Tab-separated table of C-alpha atoms in Angstrom:
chain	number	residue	atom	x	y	z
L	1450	UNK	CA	-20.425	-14.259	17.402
L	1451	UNK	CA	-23.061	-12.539	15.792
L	1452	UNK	CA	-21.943	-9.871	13.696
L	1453	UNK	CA	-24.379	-7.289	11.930
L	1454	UNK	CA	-22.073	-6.693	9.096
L	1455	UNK	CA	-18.621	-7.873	7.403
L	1456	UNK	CA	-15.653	-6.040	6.708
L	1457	UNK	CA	-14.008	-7.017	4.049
L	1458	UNK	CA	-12.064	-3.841	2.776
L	1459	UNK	CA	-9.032	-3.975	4.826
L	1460	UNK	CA	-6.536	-2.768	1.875
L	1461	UNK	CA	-8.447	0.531	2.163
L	1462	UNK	CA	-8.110	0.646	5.965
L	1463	UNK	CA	-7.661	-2.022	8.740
L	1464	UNK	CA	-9.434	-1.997	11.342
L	1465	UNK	CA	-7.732	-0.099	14.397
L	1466	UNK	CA	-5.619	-3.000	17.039
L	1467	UNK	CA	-6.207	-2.415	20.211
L	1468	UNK	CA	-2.586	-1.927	20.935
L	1469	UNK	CA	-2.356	0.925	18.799
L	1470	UNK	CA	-5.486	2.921	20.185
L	1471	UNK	CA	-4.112	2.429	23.727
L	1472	UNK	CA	-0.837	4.216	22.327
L	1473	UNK	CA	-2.659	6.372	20.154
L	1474	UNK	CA	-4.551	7.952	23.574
L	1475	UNK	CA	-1.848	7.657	26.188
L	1476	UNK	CA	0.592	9.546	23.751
L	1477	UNK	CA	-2.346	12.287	22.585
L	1478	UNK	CA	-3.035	13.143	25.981
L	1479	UNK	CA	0.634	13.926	26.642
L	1480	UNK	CA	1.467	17.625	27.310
L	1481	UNK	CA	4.181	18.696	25.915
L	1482	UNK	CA	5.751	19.201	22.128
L	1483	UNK	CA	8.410	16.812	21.027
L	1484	UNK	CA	10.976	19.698	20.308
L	1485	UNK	CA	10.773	21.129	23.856
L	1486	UNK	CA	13.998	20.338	26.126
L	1487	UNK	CA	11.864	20.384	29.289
L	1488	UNK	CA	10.711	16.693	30.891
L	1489	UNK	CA	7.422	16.680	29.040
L	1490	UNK	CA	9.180	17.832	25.719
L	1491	UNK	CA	11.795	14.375	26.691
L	1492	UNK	CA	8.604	12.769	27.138
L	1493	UNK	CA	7.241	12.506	24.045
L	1494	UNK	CA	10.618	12.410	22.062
L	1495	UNK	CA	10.960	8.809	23.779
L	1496	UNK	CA	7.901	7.867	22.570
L	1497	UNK	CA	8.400	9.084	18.970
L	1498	UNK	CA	12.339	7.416	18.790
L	1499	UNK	CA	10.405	4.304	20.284
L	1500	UNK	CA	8.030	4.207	17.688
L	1501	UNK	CA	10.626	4.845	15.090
L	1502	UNK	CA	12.660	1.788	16.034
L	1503	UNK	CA	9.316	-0.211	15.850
L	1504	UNK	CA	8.668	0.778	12.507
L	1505	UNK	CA	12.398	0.287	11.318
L	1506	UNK	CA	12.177	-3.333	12.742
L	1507	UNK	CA	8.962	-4.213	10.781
L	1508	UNK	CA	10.685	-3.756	7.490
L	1509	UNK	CA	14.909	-4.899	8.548
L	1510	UNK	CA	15.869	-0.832	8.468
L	1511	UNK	CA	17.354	0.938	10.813
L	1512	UNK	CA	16.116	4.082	12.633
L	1513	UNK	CA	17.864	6.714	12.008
L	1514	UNK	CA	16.724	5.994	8.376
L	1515	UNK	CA	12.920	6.409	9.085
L	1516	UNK	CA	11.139	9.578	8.210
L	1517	UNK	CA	7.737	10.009	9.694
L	1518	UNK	CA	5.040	12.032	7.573
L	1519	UNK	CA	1.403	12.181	7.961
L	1520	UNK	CA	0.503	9.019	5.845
L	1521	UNK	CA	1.834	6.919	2.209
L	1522	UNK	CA	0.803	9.416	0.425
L	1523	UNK	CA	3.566	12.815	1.745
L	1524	UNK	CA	5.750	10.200	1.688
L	1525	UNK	CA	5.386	9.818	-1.829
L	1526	UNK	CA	5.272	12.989	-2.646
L	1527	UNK	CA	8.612	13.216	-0.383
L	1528	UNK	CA	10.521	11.181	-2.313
L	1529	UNK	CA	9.474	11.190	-5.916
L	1530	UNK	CA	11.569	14.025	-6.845
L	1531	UNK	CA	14.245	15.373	-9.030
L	1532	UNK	CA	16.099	16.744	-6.342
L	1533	UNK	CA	18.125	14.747	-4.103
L	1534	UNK	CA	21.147	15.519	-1.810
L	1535	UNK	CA	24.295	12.522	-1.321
L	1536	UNK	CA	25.450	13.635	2.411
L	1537	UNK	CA	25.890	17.660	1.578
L	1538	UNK	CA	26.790	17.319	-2.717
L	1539	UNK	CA	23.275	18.093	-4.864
L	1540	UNK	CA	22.256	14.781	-6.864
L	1541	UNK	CA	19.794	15.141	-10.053
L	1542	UNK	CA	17.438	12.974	-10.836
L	1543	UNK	CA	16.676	13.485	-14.373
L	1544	UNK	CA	13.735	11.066	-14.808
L	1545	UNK	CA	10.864	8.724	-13.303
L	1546	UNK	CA	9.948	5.350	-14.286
L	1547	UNK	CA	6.658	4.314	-12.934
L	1548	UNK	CA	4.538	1.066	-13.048
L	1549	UNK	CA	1.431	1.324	-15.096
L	1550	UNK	CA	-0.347	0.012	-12.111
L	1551	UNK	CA	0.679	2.327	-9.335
L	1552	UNK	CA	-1.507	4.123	-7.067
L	1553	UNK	CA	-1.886	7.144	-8.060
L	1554	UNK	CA	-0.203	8.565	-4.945
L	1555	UNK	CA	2.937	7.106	-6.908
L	1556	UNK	CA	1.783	7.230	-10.503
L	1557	UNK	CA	0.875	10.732	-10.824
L	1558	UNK	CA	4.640	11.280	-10.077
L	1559	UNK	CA	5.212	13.095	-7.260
L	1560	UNK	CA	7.003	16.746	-7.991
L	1561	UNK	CA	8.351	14.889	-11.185
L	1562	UNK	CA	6.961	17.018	-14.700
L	1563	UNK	CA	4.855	15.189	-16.621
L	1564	UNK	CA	7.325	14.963	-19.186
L	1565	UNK	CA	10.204	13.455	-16.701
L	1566	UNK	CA	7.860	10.985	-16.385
L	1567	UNK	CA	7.710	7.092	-18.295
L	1568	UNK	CA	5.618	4.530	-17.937
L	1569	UNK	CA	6.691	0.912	-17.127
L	1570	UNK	CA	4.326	-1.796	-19.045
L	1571	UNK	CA	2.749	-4.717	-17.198
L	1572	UNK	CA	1.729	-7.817	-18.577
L	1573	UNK	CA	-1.560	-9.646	-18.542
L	1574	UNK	CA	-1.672	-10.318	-14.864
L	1575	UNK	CA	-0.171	-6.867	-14.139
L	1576	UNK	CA	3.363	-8.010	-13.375
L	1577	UNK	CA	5.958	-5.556	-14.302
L	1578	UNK	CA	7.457	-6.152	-17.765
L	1579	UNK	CA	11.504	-6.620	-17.212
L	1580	UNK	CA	12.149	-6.760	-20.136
L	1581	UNK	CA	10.715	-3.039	-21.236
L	1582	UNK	CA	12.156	-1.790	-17.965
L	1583	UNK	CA	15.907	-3.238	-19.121
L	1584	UNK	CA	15.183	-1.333	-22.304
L	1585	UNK	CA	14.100	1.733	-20.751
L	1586	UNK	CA	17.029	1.715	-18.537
L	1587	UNK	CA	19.739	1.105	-21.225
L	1588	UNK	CA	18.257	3.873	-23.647
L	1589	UNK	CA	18.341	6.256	-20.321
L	1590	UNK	CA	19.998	9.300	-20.765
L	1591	UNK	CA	22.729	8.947	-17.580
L	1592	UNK	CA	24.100	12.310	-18.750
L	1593	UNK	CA	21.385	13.946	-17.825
L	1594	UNK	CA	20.991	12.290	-14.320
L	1595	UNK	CA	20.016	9.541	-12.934
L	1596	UNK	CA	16.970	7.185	-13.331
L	1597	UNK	CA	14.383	6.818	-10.551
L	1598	UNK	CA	12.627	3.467	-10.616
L	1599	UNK	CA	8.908	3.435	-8.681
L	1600	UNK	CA	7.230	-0.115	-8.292
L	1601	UNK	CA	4.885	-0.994	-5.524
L	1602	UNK	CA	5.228	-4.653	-3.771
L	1603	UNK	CA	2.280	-5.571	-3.851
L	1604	UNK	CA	-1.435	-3.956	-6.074
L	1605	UNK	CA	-3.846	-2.821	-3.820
L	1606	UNK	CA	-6.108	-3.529	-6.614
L	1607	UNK	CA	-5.212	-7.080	-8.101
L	1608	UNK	CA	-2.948	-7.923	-4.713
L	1609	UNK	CA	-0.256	-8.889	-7.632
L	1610	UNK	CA	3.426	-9.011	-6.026
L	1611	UNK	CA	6.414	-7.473	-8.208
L	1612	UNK	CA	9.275	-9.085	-8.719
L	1613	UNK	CA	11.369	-6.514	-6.506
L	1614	UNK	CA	14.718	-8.005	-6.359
L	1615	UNK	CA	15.164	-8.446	-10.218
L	1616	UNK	CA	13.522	-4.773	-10.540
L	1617	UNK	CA	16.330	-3.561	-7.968
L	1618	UNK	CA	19.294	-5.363	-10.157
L	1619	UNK	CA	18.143	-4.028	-13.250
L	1620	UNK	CA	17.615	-0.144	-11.620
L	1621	UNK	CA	21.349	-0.610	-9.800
L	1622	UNK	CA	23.049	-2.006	-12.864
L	1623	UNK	CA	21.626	1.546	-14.414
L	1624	UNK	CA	22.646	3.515	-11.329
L	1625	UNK	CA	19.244	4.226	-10.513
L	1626	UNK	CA	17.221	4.505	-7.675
L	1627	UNK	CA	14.428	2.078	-6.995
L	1628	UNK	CA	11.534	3.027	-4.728
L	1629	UNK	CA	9.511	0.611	-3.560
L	1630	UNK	CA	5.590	1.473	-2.596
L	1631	UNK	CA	5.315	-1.447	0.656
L	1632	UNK	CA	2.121	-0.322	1.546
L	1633	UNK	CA	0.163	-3.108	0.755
L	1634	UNK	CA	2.833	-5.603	1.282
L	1635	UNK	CA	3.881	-4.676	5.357
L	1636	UNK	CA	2.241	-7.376	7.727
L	1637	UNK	CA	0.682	-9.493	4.642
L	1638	UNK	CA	4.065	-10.168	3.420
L	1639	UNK	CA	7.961	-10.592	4.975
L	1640	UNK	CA	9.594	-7.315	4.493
L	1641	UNK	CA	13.362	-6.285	4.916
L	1642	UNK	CA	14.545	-3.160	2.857
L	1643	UNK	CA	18.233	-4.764	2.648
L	1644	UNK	CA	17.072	-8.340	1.189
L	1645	UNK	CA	14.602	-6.105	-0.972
L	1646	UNK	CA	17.577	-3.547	-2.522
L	1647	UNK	CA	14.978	-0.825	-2.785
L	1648	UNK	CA	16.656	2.253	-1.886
L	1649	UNK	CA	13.219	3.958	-0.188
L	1650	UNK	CA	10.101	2.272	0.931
L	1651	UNK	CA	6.753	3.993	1.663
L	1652	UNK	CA	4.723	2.955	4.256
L	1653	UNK	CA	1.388	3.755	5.593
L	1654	UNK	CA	0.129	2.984	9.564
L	1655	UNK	CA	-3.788	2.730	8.443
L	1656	UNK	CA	-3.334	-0.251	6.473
L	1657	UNK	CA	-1.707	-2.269	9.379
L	1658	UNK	CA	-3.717	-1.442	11.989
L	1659	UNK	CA	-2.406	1.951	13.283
L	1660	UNK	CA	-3.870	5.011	13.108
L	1661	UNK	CA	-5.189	7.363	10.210
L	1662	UNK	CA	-2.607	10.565	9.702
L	1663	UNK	CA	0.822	8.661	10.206
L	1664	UNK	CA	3.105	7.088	8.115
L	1665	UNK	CA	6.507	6.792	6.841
L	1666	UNK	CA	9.349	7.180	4.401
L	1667	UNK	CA	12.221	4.532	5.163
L	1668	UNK	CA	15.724	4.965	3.377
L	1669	UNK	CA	18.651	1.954	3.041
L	1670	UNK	CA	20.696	4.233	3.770
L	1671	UNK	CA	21.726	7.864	5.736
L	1672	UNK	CA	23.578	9.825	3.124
L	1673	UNK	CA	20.773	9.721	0.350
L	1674	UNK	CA	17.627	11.886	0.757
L	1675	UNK	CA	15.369	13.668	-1.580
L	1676	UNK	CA	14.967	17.520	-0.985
L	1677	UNK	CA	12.067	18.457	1.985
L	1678	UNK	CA	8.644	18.428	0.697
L	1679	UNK	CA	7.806	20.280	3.698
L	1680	UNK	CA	10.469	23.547	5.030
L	1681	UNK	CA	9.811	25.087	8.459
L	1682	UNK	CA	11.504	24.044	11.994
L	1683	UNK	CA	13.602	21.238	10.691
L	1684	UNK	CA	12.118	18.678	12.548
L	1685	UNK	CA	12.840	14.865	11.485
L	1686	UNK	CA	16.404	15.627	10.424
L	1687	UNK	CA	15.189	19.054	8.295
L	1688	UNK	CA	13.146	16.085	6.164
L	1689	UNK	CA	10.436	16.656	7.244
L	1690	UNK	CA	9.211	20.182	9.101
L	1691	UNK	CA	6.274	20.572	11.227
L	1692	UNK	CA	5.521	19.364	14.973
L	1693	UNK	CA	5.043	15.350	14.627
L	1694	UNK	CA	1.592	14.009	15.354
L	1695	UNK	CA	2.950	11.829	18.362
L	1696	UNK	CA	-0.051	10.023	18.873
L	1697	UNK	CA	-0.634	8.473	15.622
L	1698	UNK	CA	2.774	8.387	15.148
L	1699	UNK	CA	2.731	5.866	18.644
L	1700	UNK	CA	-0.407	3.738	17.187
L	1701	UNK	CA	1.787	3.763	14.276
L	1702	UNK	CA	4.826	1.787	16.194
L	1703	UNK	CA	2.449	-0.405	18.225
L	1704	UNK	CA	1.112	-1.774	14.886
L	1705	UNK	CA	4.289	-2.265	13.503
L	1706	UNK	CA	5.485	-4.543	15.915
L	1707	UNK	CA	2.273	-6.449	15.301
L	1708	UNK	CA	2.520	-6.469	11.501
L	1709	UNK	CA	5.849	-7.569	11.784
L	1710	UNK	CA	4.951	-10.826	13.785
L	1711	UNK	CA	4.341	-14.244	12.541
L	1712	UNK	CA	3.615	-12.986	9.254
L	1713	UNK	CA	4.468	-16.053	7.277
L	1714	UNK	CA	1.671	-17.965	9.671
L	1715	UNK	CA	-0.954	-15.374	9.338
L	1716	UNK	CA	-0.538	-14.935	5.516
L	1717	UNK	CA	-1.114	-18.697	5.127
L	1718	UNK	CA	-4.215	-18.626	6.923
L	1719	UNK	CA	-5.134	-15.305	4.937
L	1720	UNK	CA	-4.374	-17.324	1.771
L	1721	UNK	CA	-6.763	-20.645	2.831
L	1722	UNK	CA	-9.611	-18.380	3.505
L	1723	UNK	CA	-8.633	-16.191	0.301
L	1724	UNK	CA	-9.225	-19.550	-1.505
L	1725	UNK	CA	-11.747	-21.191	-0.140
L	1726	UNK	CA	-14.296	-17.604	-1.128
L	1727	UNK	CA	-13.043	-17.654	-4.528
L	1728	UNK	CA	-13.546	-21.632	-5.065
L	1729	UNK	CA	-17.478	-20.997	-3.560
L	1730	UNK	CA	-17.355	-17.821	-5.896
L	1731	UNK	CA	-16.851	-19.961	-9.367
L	1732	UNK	CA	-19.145	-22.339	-8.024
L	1733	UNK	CA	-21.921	-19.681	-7.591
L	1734	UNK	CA	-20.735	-17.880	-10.752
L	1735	UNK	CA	-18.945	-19.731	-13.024
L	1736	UNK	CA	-18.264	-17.231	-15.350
L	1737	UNK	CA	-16.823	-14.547	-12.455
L	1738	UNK	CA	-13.650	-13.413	-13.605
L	1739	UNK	CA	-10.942	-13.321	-10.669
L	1740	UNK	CA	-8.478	-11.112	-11.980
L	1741	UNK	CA	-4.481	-12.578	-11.668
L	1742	UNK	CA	-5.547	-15.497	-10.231
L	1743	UNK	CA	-2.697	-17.429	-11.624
L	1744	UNK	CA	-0.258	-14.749	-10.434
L	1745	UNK	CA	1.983	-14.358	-7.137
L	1746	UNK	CA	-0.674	-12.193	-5.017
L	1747	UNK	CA	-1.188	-10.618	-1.897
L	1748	UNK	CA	-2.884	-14.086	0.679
L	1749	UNK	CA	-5.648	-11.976	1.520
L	1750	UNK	CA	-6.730	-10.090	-2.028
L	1751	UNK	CA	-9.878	-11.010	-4.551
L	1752	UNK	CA	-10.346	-8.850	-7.367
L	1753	UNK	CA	-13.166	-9.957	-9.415
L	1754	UNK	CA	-15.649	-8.879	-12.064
L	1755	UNK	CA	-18.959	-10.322	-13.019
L	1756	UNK	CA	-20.826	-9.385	-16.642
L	1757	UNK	CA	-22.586	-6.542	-16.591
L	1758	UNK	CA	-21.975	-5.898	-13.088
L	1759	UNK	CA	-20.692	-2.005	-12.812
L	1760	UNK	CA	-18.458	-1.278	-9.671
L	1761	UNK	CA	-20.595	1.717	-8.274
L	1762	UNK	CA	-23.821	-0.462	-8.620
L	1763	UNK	CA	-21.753	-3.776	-7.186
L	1764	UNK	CA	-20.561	-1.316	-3.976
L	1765	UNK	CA	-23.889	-0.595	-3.086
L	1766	UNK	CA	-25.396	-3.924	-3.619
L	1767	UNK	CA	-22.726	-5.239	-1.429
L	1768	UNK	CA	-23.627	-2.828	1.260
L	1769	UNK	CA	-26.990	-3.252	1.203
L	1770	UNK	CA	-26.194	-7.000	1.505
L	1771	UNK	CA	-24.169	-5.947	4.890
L	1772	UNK	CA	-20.872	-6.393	3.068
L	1773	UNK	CA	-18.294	-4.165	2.736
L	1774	UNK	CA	-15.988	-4.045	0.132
L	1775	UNK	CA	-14.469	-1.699	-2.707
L	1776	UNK	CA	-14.300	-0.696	-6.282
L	1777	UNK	CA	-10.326	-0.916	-6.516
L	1778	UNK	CA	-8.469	2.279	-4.605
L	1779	UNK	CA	-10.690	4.148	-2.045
L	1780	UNK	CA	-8.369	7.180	-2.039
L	1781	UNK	CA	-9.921	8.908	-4.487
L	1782	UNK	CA	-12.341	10.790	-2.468
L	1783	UNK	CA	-14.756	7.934	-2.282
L	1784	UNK	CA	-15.004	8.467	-6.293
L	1785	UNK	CA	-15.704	4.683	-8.774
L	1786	UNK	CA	-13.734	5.523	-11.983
L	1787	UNK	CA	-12.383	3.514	-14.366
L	1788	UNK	CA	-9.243	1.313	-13.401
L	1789	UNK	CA	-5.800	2.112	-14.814
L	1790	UNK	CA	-4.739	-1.339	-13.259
L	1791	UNK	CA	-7.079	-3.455	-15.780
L	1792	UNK	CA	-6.443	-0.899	-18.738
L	1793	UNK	CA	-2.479	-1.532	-17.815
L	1794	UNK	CA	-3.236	-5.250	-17.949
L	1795	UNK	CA	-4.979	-4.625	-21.578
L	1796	UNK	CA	-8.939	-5.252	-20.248
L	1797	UNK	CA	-11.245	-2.564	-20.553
L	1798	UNK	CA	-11.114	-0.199	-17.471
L	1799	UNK	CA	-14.918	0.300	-18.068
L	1800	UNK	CA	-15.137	-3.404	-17.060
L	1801	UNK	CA	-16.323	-3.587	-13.398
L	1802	UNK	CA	-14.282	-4.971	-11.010
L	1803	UNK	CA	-14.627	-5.211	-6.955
L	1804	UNK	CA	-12.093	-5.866	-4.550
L	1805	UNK	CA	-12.654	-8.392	-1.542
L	1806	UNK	CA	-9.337	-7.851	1.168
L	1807	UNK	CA	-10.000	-9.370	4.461
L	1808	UNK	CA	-7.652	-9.621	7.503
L	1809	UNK	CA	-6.621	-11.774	10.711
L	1810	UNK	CA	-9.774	-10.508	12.311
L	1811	UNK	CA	-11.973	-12.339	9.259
L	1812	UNK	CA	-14.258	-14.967	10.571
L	1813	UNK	CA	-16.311	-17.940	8.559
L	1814	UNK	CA	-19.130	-16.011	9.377
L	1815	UNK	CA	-17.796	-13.017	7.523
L	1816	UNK	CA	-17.114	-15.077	4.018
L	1817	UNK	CA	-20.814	-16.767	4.375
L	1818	UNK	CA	-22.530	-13.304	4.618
L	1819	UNK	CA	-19.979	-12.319	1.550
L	1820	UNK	CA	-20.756	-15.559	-0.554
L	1821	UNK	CA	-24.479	-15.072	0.145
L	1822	UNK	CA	-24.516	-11.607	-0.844
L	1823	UNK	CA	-22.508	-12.789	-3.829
L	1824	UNK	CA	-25.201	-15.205	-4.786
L	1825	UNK	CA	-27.456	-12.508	-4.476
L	1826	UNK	CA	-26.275	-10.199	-7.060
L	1827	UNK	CA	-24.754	-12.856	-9.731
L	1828	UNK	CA	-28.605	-14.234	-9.796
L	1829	UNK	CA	-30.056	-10.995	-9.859
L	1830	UNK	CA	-27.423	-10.105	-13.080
L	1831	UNK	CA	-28.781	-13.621	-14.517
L	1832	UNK	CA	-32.361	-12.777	-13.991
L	1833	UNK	CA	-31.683	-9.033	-15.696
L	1834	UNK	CA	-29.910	-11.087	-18.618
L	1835	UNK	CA	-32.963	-13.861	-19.333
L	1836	UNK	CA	-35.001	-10.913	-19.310
């Protein structure tokens, strides 16, 4: 196989199975609207409750507890809020403790103030700090509500996995609810929302193979929900109004069976390759700096940085070079700014950093074009430096 370039951003998006575009079209081309009681109305609603149970699988959750939106980040937006009902009694929410290294999806806080909102510290290699978070907790206010805990699995920067289950004992023992951004973490890593303790998980079909404009809020439970972002028809349960987008939300469930599958085997062959580039990469460059490379990360996640290489000029080299790759988050309108992950790990976010994520469809060839290019632009950055 002769391939023209190499993809190597899949935390930004993976590229499309073929399951899910055959479920994708066959649904889109389906007359009908899910709320209709006619046959064609039926239709669809079997294809959307079939692609809800997918989706509950890939994560141990059930069903009924899965709350389709258009992608991560309404379901974020969904759930970060003050407002919550327990079955049909009101239940405050009278503050938010996020991560330092959240995407901002999450760490801009949802429909939180500003001033209901506290950050959690991180330590070198971006791993929450349990510590501050116990001592956040205890000094909580429980007379004024509750606490929300948000914490992502896994950094789509660094790839850095949080210690969820200690995170959910501490946020319980406070009588808090813990939110768990699984984004990054669904088919890279095993997921089950009961083993996990996290109360909500956000998910996103893009990043698993599914299709752009679908993804999902899943709860432990069916009592607990946060207050509709969106008000209209009632559809999902009155959590969500507004005529479902059936198609991607099909894609969506074909993925999720996928992502769900042999995950332990694919993440291990993720990992070897993972390695083997970032070995060649401090051969090459020996003084590359591979950022939380001594902590638990994603198998298939490289965040680097190379002196005096900037992230908007390392994108385009890359690119030029017939590799793609990233600059940390692409959701910010296809914007390079500074990273709040490396300021939260106390380096300087003006330091650049580029993010390598590759996928089951990654091939030799693909990390040979990717170490060439690399060699390319670290002896380019020497040449500028003898100069």
């Amino acid at each position: 196989m002769n391939r023209p370039r190499a993809y190597m951003d899949w935390n930004a998006t993976a590229p499309l199975l073929d399951e899910a575009r055959e479920a994708f079209l066959r649904v889109s081309f389906m007359p009908g609207n899910p709320s209709s009681v006619h046959n064609e109305g039926r239709a669809i609603r079997r294809e959307i409750e079939t692609a809800r149970r997918f989706v509950a699988e890939s994560v141990g959750g059930k069903a009924a507890n899965v709350t389709f939106t258009s992608g991560a980040t309404e379901a974020a937006n969904l759930v970060l809020t003050p407002d919550f009902r327990m079955g049909r009694a009101p239940l405050a929410v009278s503050r938010l403790y996020v991560s330092a290294i959240e995407h901002k999806a999450v760490f801009d806080g949802g429909r939180f103030s500003a001033e209901a909102k506290t950050l959690i510290p991180v330590d070198g290699d971006g791993v929450v700090d349990l510590e501050a978070l116990a001592a956040l907790l205890d000094a909580h206010d429980k007379a004024s509500g509750l606490p929300m805990v948000a914490v992502m699995a896994a950094n789509n920067e660094t790839g850095v996995l949080q210690p969820i289950a200690e995170i959910a004992r501490l946020t319980h023992q406070a009588g808090g609810l813990l939110v768990v951004d699984a984004v990054q973490a669904l088919g890279r890593l095993p997921l089950d929302i009961e083993a996990l303790e996290a109360d909500f998980l956000i998910l996103s079909s893009h990043k698993i193979g599914g299709p752009k404009g679908a993804g999902a809020l899943v709860a432990r439970g069916e009592t607990l929900m946060p207050a509709p972002l969106l008000r209209g028809g009632g559809q999902e349960k009155g959590h969500r109004s507004g005529t479902e987008n059936a198609g991607a939300i099909a894609g969506f469930g074909a993925a999720a069976t996928i992502a769900a599958r042999d995950v332990a085997v694919r993440a291990g062959a993720l990992e070897a390759l993972r390695n083997r580039i970032e070995e060649n990469m401090a051969e090459i460059a020996p003084d590359v700096v591979i950022h939380a490379r001594n902590a638990p990360r994603l198998p298939n996640t490289s965040f680097f940085s190379l002196d005096g290489l900037k992230p908007e000029t390392g994108q385009i080299a890359f690119d030029l070079e017939g590799v793609a790759l990233s600059a940390g988050s692409a959701c910010s309108s296809g914007k390079v700014s500074e990273s709040h992950v490396l300021k939260a790990m106390g380096l300087d976010p003006r330091l650049g950093a580029l993010r390598i994520s590759i996928g089951p469809d990654t091939i030799e060839e693909d990390a040979a074009r990717f170490l060439e290019a690399f060699r390319k632009v670290a002896s380019r950055l020497t040449k500028a430096d003898a100069a």
